[in-house]
Amino acid sequence: QSVLTQPPSVSAAPGQKVTISCSGSSSNIGNNYVSWYQQLPGTAPKLLIYDNNKRPSGIPDRFSGSKSGTSATLGITGLQTGDEADYYCGTWDSSLSAGGVFGGGTKLTVL
Amino acid sequence: QVQLQESGPGLVKPSQTLSLTCTVSGGSISSGDYYWSWIRQPPGKGLEWIGYIYYSGSTYYNPSLKSRVTISVDTSKNQFSLKLSSVTAADTAVYYCAREYSSTPSYYMDVWGKGTTVTVSS
């Protein structure tokens, strides 16, 4: 069971918008920044969003991130079939079981 | 740009020690701005952070794996390594090395290796 909670799957049609939620607690999301990763089938994860809402160079502005309290959200607009992937949120957990933590991942299907 | 490449045996017997190395190219492991980490992903499952090392040798491990994990660094070779002892089938996974930025409250992995599959089986 993952420390951060994500929906197992989401789906939307090409061109539409989708959001993926990530829920945590005060020991992780509540006091640290959130990052998001995209994992295309058979490949390594790729950093999509860091520090809650910043995009690394080369990541299109169709991808956005936000955080409120102990939850974070990844938004993807103008969905493309190439966006079909697993998406993970991550952060640092400062509890007694401290360390890097991830959500369980969300499978995005572009119908 | 910085690239990471994992290497090591793809098959390990139960109760033995899993050993992997990550070679860093395109940049120095001693840059000081980053930590160097290991993450794993069991088949069909999510990501699990194993731990990280700083170029100075200081480490931090996932509490659930701490008793079995050792991460070391060789700055002369620009490499860092993972050892996981007493492995079982539950340790079968794709193992990734990554460059990790950690400066509270900011935390993320911005460069990942391609991953290497390790199977624990007799």
mmCIF file with all atom_site columns, C-alpha atoms in Angstrom, chain A residues 34-94:
data_model
loop_
_atom_site.group_PDB
_atom_site.id
_atom_site.type_symbol
_atom_site.label_atom_id
_atom_site.label_alt_id
_atom_site.label_comp_id
_atom_site.label_asym_id
_atom_site.label_entity_id
_atom_site.label_seq_id
_atom_site.pdbx_PDB_ins_code
_atom_site.Cartn_x
_atom_site.Cartn_y
_atom_site.Cartn_z
_atom_site.occupancy
_atom_site.B_iso_or_equiv
_atom_site.pdbx_formal_charge
_atom_site.auth_seq_id
_atom_site.auth_comp_id
_atom_site.auth_asym_id
_atom_site.auth_atom_id
_atom_site.pdbx_PDB_model_num
ATOM 1  C CA . VAL A 1 34 ? 5.222  17.381 -5.007  1.00 0.00 ? 34 VAL A CA 1
ATOM 2  C CA . SER A 1 35 ? 6.693  16.010 -8.231  1.00 0.00 ? 35 SER A CA 1
ATOM 3  C CA . TRP A 1 36 ? 4.978  14.093 -11.005 1.00 0.00 ? 36 TRP A CA 1
ATOM 4  C CA . TYR A 1 37 ? 6.406  11.429 -13.318 1.00 0.00 ? 37 TYR A CA 1
ATOM 5  C CA . GLN A 1 38 ? 5.223  9.970  -16.601 1.00 0.00 ? 38 GLN A CA 1
ATOM 6  C CA . GLN A 1 39 ? 6.065  6.346  -17.376 1.00 0.00 ? 39 GLN A CA 1
ATOM 7  C CA . LEU A 1 40 ? 5.360  5.297  -20.935 1.00 0.00 ? 40 LEU A CA 1
ATOM 8  C CA . PRO A 1 41 ? 4.991  1.531  -21.470 1.00 0.00 ? 41 PRO A CA 1
ATOM 9  C CA . GLY A 1 42 ? 8.294  -0.284 -21.102 1.00 0.00 ? 42 GLY A CA 1
ATOM 10 C CA . THR A 1 43 ? 10.299 2.833  -20.272 1.00 0.00 ? 43 THR A CA 1
ATOM 11 C CA . ALA A 1 44 ? 11.752 4.552  -17.220 1.00 0.00 ? 44 ALA A CA 1
ATOM 12 C CA . PRO A 1 45 ? 9.807  7.268  -15.404 1.00 0.00 ? 45 PRO A CA 1
ATOM 13 C CA . LYS A 1 46 ? 10.332 10.810 -16.645 1.00 0.00 ? 46 LYS A CA 1
ATOM 14 C CA . LEU A 1 47 ? 10.050 13.968 -14.550 1.00 0.00 ? 47 LEU A CA 1
ATOM 15 C CA . LEU A 1 48 ? 6.976  15.924 -15.631 1.00 0.00 ? 48 LEU A CA 1
ATOM 16 C CA . ILE A 1 49 ? 6.399  18.425 -12.822 1.00 0.00 ? 49 ILE A CA 1
ATOM 17 C CA . TYR A 1 50 ? 8.558  19.434 -9.859  1.00 0.00 ? 50 TYR A CA 1
ATOM 18 C CA . ASP A 1 51 ? 8.098  21.824 -6.927  1.00 0.00 ? 51 ASP A CA 1
ATOM 19 C CA . ASN A 1 52 ? 4.306  21.388 -7.237  1.00 0.00 ? 52 ASN A CA 1
ATOM 20 C CA . ASN A 1 53 ? 3.885  23.287 -10.488 1.00 0.00 ? 53 ASN A CA 1
ATOM 21 C CA . LYS A 1 54 ? 7.176  23.773 -12.356 1.00 0.00 ? 54 LYS A CA 1
ATOM 22 C CA . ARG A 1 55 ? 7.896  22.102 -15.673 1.00 0.00 ? 55 ARG A CA 1
ATOM 23 C CA . PRO A 1 56 ? 11.394 20.932 -16.666 1.00 0.00 ? 56 PRO A CA 1
ATOM 24 C CA . SER A 1 57 ? 12.709 22.177 -19.977 1.00 0.00 ? 57 SER A CA 1
ATOM 25 C CA . GLY A 1 58 ? 11.011 20.386 -22.849 1.00 0.00 ? 58 GLY A CA 1
ATOM 26 C CA . ILE A 1 59 ? 7.783  19.531 -21.058 1.00 0.00 ? 59 ILE A CA 1
ATOM 27 C CA . PRO A 1 60 ? 4.839  21.146 -22.884 1.00 0.00 ? 60 PRO A CA 1
ATOM 28 C CA . ASP A 1 61 ? 2.531  23.516 -21.054 1.00 0.00 ? 61 ASP A CA 1
ATOM 29 C CA . ARG A 1 62 ? -0.320 21.060 -21.601 1.00 0.00 ? 62 ARG A CA 1
ATOM 30 C CA . PHE A 1 63 ? 0.934  19.539 -18.361 1.00 0.00 ? 63 PHE A CA 1
ATOM 31 C CA . SER A 1 64 ? 0.322  21.443 -15.122 1.00 0.00 ? 64 SER A CA 1
ATOM 32 C CA . GLY A 1 65 ? 0.493  20.794 -11.409 1.00 0.00 ? 65 GLY A CA 1
ATOM 33 C CA . SER A 1 66 ? -1.059 22.254 -8.299  1.00 0.00 ? 66 SER A CA 1
ATOM 34 C CA . LYS A 1 67 ? -1.111 21.593 -4.575  1.00 0.00 ? 67 LYS A CA 1
ATOM 35 C CA . SER A 1 68 ? -3.537 22.443 -1.808  1.00 0.00 ? 68 SER A CA 1
ATOM 36 C CA . GLY A 1 69 ? -3.003 21.310 1.757   1.00 0.00 ? 69 GLY A CA 1
ATOM 37 C CA . THR A 1 70 ? -2.255 17.592 1.732   1.00 0.00 ? 70 THR A CA 1
ATOM 38 C CA . SER A 1 71 ? -3.358 16.934 -1.855  1.00 0.00 ? 71 SER A CA 1
ATOM 39 C CA . ALA A 1 72 ? -1.902 17.591 -5.272  1.00 0.00 ? 72 ALA A CA 1
ATOM 40 C CA . THR A 1 73 ? -3.287 17.442 -8.788  1.00 0.00 ? 73 THR A CA 1
ATOM 41 C CA . LEU A 1 74 ? -1.774 16.846 -12.205 1.00 0.00 ? 74 LEU A CA 1
ATOM 42 C CA . GLY A 1 75 ? -3.678 18.321 -15.137 1.00 0.00 ? 75 GLY A CA 1
ATOM 43 C CA . ILE A 1 76 ? -3.271 17.402 -18.784 1.00 0.00 ? 76 ILE A CA 1
ATOM 44 C CA . THR A 1 77 ? -5.046 19.359 -21.493 1.00 0.00 ? 77 THR A CA 1
ATOM 45 C CA . GLY A 1 78 ? -5.350 18.674 -25.218 1.00 0.00 ? 78 GLY A CA 1
ATOM 46 C CA . LEU A 1 79 ? -4.972 14.930 -24.640 1.00 0.00 ? 79 LEU A CA 1
ATOM 47 C CA . GLN A 1 80 ? -3.037 12.977 -27.242 1.00 0.00 ? 80 GLN A CA 1
ATOM 48 C CA . THR A 1 81 ? -2.804 9.234  -27.745 1.00 0.00 ? 81 THR A CA 1
ATOM 49 C CA . GLY A 1 82 ? 0.881  9.548  -26.904 1.00 0.00 ? 82 GLY A CA 1
ATOM 50 C CA . ASP A 1 83 ? -0.082 10.633 -23.390 1.00 0.00 ? 83 ASP A CA 1
ATOM 51 C CA . GLU A 1 84 ? -1.258 7.114  -22.574 1.00 0.00 ? 84 GLU A CA 1
ATOM 52 C CA . ALA A 1 85 ? 1.000  6.153  -19.697 1.00 0.00 ? 85 ALA A CA 1
ATOM 53 C CA . ASP A 1 86 ? 1.238  5.591  -15.978 1.00 0.00 ? 86 ASP A CA 1
ATOM 54 C CA . TYR A 1 87 ? 1.567  8.733  -13.878 1.00 0.00 ? 87 TYR A CA 1
ATOM 55 C CA . TYR A 1 88 ? 3.110  8.845  -10.411 1.00 0.00 ? 88 TYR A CA 1
ATOM 56 C CA . CYS A 1 89 ? 3.244  11.549 -7.782  1.00 0.00 ? 89 CYS A CA 1
ATOM 57 C CA . GLY A 1 90 ? 6.155  11.719 -5.382  1.00 0.00 ? 90 GLY A CA 1
ATOM 58 C CA . THR A 1 91 ? 7.480  13.669 -2.430  1.00 0.00 ? 91 THR A CA 1
ATOM 59 C CA . TRP A 1 92 ? 9.513  13.351 0.768   1.00 0.00 ? 92 TRP A CA 1
ATOM 60 C CA . ASP A 1 93 ? 7.925  11.986 3.913   1.00 0.00 ? 93 ASP A CA 1
ATOM 61 C CA . SER A 1 94 ? 9.222  13.454 7.163   1.00 0.00 ? 94 SER A CA 1
#
